mmCIF file of C-alpha atoms in Angstrom:
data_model
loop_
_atom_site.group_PDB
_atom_site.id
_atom_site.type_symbol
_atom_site.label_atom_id
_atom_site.label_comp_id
_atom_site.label_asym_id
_atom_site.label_seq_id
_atom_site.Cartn_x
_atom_site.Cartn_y
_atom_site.Cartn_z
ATOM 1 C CA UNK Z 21 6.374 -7.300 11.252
ATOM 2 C CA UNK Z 22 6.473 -8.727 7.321
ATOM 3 C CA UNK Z 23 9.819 -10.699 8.242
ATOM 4 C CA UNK Z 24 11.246 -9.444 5.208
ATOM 5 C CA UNK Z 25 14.467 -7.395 5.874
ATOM 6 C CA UNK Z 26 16.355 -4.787 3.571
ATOM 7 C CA UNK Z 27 19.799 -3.055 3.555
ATOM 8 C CA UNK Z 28 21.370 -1.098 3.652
ATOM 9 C CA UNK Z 29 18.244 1.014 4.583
ATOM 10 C CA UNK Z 30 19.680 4.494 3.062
ATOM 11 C CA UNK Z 31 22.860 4.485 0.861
ATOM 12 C CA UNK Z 32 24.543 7.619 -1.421
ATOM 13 C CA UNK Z 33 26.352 6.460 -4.156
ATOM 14 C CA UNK Z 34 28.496 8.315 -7.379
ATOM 15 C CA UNK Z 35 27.007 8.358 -10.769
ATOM 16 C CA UNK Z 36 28.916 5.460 -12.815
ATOM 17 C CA UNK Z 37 29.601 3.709 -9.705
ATOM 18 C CA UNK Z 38 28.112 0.163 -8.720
ATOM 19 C CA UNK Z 39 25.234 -1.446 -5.812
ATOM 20 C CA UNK Z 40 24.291 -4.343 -4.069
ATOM 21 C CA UNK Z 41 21.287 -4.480 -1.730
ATOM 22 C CA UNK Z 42 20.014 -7.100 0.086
ATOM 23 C CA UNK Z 43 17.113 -8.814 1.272
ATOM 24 C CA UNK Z 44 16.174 -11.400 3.687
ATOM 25 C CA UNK Z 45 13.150 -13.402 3.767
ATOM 26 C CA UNK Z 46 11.031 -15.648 6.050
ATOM 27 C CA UNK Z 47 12.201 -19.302 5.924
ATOM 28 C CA UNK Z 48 9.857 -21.119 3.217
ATOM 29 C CA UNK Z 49 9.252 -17.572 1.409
ATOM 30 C CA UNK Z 50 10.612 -19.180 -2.019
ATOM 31 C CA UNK Z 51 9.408 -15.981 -4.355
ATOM 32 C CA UNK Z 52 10.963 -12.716 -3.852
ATOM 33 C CA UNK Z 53 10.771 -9.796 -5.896
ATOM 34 C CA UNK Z 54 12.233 -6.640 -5.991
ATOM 35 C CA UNK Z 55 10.411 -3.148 -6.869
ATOM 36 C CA UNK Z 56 11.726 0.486 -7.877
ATOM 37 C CA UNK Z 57 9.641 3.054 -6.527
ATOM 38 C CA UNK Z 58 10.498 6.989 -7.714
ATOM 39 C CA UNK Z 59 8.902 9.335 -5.401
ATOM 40 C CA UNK Z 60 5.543 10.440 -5.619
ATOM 41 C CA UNK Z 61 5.089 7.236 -7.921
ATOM 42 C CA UNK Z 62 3.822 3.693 -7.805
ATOM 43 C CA UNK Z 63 5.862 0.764 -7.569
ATOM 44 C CA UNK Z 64 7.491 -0.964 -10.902
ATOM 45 C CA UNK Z 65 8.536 -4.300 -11.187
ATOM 46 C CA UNK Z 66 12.292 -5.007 -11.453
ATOM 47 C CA UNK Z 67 12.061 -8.820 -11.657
ATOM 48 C CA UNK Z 68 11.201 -11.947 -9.420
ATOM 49 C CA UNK Z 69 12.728 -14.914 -8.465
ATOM 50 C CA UNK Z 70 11.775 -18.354 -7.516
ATOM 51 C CA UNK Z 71 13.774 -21.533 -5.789
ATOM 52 C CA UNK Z 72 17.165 -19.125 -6.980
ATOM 53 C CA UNK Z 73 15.789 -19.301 -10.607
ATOM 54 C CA UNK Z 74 14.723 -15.865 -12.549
ATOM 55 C CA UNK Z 75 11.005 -15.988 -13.743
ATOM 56 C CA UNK Z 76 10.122 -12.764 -14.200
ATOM 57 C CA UNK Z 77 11.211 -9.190 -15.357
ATOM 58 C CA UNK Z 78 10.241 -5.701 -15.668
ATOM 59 C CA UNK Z 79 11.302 -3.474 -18.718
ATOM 60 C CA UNK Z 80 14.316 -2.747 -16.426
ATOM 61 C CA UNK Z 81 18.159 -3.046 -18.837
ATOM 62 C CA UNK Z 82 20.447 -5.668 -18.343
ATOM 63 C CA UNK Z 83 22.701 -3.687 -15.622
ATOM 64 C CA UNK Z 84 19.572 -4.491 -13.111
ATOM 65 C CA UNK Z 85 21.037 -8.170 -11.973
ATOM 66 C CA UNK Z 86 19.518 -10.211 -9.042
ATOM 67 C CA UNK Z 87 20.562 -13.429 -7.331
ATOM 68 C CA UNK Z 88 18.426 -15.587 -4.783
ATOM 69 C CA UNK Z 89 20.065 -17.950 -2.161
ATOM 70 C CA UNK Z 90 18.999 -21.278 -0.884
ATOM 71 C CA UNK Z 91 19.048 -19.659 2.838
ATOM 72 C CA UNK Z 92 15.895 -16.972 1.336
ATOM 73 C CA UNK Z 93 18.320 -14.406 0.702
ATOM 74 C CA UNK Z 94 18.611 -12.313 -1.956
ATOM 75 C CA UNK Z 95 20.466 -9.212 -3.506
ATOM 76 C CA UNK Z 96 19.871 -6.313 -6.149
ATOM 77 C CA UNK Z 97 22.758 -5.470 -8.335
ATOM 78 C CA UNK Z 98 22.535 -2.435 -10.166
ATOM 79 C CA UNK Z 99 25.981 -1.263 -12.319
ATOM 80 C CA UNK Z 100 26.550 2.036 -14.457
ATOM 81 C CA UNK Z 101 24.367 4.053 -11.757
ATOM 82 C CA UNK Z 102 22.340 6.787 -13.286
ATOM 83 C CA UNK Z 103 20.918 9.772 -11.693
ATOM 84 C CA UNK Z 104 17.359 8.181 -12.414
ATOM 85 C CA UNK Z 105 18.035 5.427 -10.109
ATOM 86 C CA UNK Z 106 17.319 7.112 -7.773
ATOM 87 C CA UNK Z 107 14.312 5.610 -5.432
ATOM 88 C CA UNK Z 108 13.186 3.401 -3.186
ATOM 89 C CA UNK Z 109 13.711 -0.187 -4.166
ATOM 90 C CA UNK Z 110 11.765 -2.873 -2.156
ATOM 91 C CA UNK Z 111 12.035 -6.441 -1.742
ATOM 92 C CA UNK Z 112 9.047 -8.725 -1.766
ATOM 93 C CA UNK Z 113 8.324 -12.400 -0.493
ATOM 94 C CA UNK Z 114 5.474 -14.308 -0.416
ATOM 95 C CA UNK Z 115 5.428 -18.264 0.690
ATOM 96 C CA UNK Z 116 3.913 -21.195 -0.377
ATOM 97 C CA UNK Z 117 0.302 -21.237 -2.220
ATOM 98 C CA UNK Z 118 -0.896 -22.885 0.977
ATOM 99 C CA UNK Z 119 0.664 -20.319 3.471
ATOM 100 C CA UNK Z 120 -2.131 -17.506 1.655
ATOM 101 C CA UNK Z 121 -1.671 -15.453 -0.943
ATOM 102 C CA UNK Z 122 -0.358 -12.208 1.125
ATOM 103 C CA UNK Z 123 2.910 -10.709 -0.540
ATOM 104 C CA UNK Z 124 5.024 -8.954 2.722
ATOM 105 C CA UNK Z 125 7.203 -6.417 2.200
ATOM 106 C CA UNK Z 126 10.318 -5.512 3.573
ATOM 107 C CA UNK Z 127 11.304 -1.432 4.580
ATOM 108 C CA UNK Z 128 13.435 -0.711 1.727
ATOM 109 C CA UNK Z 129 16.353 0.817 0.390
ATOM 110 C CA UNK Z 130 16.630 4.513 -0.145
ATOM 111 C CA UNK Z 131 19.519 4.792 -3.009
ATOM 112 C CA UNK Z 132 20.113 8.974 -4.164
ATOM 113 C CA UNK Z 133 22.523 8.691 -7.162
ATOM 114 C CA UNK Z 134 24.591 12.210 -7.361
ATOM 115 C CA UNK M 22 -1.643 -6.118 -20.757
ATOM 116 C CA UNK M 23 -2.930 -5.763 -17.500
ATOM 117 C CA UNK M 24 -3.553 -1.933 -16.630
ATOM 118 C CA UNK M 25 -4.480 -0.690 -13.307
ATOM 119 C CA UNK M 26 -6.491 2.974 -12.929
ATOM 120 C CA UNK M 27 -6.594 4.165 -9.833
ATOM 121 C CA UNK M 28 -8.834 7.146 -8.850
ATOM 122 C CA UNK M 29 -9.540 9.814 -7.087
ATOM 123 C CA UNK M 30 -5.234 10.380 -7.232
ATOM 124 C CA UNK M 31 -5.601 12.509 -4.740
ATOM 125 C CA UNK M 32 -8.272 13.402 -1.979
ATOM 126 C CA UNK M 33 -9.066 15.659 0.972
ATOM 127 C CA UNK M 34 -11.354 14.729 3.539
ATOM 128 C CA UNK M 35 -12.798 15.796 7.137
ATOM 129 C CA UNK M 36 -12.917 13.372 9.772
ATOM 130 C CA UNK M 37 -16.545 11.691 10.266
ATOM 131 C CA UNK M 38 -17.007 11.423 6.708
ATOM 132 C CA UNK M 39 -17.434 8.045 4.274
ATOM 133 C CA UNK M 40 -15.650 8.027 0.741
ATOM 134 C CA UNK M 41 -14.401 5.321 -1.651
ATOM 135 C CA UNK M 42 -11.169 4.427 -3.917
ATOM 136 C CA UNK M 43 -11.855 2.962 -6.591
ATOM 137 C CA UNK M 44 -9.328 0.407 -8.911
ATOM 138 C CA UNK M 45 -10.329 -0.556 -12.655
ATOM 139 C CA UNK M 46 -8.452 -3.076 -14.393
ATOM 140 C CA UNK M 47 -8.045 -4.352 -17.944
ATOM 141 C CA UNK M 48 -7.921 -7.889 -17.955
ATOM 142 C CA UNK M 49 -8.554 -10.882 -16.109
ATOM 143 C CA UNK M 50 -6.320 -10.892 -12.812
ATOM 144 C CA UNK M 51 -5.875 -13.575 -10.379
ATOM 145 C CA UNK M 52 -5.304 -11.909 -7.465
ATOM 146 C CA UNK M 53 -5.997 -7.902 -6.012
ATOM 147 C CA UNK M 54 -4.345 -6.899 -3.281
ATOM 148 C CA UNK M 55 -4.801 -3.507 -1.311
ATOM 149 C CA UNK M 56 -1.993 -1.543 0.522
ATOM 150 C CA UNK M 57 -0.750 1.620 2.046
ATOM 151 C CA UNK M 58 1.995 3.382 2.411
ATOM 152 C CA UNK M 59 2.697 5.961 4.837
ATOM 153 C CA UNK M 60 5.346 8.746 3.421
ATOM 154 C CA UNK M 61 8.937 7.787 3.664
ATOM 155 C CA UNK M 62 7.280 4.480 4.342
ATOM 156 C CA UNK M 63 7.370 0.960 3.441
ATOM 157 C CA UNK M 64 3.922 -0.937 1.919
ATOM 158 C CA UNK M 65 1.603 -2.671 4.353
ATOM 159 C CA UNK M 66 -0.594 -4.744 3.570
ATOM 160 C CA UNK M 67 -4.287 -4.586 4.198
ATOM 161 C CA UNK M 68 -6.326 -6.867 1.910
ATOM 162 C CA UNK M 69 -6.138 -10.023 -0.670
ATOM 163 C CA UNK M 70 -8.848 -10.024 -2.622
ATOM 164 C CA UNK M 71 -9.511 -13.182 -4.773
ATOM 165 C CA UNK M 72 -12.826 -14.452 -5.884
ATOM 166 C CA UNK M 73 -16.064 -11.996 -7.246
ATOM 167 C CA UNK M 74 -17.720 -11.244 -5.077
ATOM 168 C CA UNK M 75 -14.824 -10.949 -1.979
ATOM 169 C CA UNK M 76 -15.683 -8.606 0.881
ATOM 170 C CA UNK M 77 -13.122 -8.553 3.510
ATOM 171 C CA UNK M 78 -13.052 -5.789 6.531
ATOM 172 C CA UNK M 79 -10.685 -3.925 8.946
ATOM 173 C CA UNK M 80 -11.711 -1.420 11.152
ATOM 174 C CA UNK M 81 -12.652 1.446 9.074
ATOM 175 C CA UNK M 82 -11.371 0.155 5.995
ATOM 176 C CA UNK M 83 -13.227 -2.375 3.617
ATOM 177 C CA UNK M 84 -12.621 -3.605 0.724
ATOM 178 C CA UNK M 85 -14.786 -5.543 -2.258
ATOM 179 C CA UNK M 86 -14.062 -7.389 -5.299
ATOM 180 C CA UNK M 87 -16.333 -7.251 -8.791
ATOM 181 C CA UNK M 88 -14.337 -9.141 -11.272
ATOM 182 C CA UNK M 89 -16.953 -9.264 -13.982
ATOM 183 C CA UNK M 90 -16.808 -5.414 -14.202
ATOM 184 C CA UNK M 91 -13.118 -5.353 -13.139
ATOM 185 C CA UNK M 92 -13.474 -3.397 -10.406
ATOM 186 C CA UNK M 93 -12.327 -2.888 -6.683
ATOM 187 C CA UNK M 94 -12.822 -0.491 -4.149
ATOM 188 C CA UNK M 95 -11.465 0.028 -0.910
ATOM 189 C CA UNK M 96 -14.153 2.148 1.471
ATOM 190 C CA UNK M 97 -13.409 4.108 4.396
ATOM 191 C CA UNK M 98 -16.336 4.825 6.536
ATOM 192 C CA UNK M 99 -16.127 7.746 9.512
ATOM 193 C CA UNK M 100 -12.784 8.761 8.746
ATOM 194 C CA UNK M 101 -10.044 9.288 11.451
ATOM 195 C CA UNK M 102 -6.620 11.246 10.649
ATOM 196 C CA UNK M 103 -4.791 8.212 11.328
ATOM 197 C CA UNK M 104 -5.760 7.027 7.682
ATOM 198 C CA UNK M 105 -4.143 9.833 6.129
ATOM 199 C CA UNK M 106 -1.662 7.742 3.720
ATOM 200 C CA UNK M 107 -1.226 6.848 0.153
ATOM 201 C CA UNK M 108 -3.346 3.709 -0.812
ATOM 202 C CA UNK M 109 -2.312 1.177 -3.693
ATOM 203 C CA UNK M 110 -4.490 -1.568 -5.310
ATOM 204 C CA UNK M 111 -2.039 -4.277 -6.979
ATOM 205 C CA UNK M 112 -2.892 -7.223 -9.334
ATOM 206 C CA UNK M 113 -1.236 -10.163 -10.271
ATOM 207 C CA UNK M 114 -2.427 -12.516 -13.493
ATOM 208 C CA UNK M 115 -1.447 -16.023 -14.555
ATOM 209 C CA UNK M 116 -0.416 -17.327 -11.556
ATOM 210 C CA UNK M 117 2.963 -14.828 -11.357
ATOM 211 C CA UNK M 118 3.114 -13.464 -8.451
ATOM 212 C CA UNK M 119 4.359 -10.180 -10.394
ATOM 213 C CA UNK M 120 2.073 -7.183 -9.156
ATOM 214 C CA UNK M 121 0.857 -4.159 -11.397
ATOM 215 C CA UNK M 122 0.064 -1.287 -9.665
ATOM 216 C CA UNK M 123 -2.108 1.679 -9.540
ATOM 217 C CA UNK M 124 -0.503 4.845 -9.194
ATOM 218 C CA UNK M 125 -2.006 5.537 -5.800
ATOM 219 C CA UNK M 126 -4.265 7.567 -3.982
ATOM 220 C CA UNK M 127 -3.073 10.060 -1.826
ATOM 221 C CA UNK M 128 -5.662 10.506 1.064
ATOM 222 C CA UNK M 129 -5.751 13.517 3.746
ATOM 223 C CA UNK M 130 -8.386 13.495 6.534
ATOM 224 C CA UNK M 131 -8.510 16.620 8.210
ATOM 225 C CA UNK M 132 -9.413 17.251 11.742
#
């Protein structure tokens, strides 16, 4: 159990069309990043977040948007879908420097783009 | 830029038998972490890794840390099907908590 929670957990959705998935986070988890993985591939960086501030991205364009919340939460927005979106994205959290240095992640988010 | 090889990408091996992973890395990291995946699967987590030197254990699985040659390796000794999984090392650098990946070894024991 990572404590980090993902939906929806699969979702199909029109080429063109638009996507939110979410992500919930242990309480005191103040990073959280979010991951595209293709199939048969490693995990790439999308961007991270900490305290509801962006500070970090992947070479991901502009129609990959995130937010954070002040209650750990935290989405994925991703507009103008594209068949290569396809994947598994996953959310990450890790907490404080003094909780360890262990990054959790949650199940993820199967998204097929047809 | 941090880089991340991973090898052997792929590997077949009986049950009873010892092998190792190995990560090289380009740079100075931070932080190495080691985890698997299962297929259709999420990533667990099995070791942090953050000082030269670093040895850390679990069951059948260990893991070490040689940052002046930038290397890792994750050892399985008297392999068990219940490893079978894909296996990612991950580093972070300056303090971002941003990981760089591998591109994962896929691991079979046979019975």
């Amino acid at each position: 159990e990572t404590g980090v929670t993902q939906s929806p957990t699969h979702l199909i959705k029109t080429r063109g069309q638009q996507v939110t998935l979410r992500c919930s986070s242990q309480s005191g988890h103040n990073t959280v990043s979010w991951y595209q993985q293709a199939l048969g591939q490693g995990p790439q960086f999308i961007f991270q977040y900490y305290r509801e501030e962006e500070n970090g991205r992947g070479n991901f364009p502009p129609r990959f948007s995130g937010l954070q919340f002040p209650n750990y939460s935290s989405e994925l927005n991703v507009n103008a879908l594209e068949l290569d979106d396809s994947a598994l994205y996953l959310c990450a959290s890790r907490g404080p420097h003094t909780s360890g240095n262990t990054i959790y992640f949650g199940e993820g988010s199967w998204l097929t783009v047809v | 830029e941090l880089k991340v090889e991973q090898n052997p990408l792929f590997l077949s091996m009986q049950e009873g038998k010892n092998y190792t992973i190995y990560c090289n890395y380009s740079t100075t990291s931070d932080r190495l972490y080691w985890y698997r995946q299962d297929p259709g699967k999420s990533l667990e987590s099995l070791f942090v890794l953050l000082s030269n030197g670093a040895v850390k254990q679990e069951g059948r699985l260990m893991a070490s840390l040689d940052t002046k040659a930038r290397l890792s390796t994750l050892h399985i000794t008297a392999a068990v099907h219940d490893l079978s999984a894909t296996y990612f090392c991950a580093l972070t650098m300056d303090s971002n908590y941003q990981l760089i990946w591998g591109a994962g070894t896929k691991l079979i024991i046979k019975p």
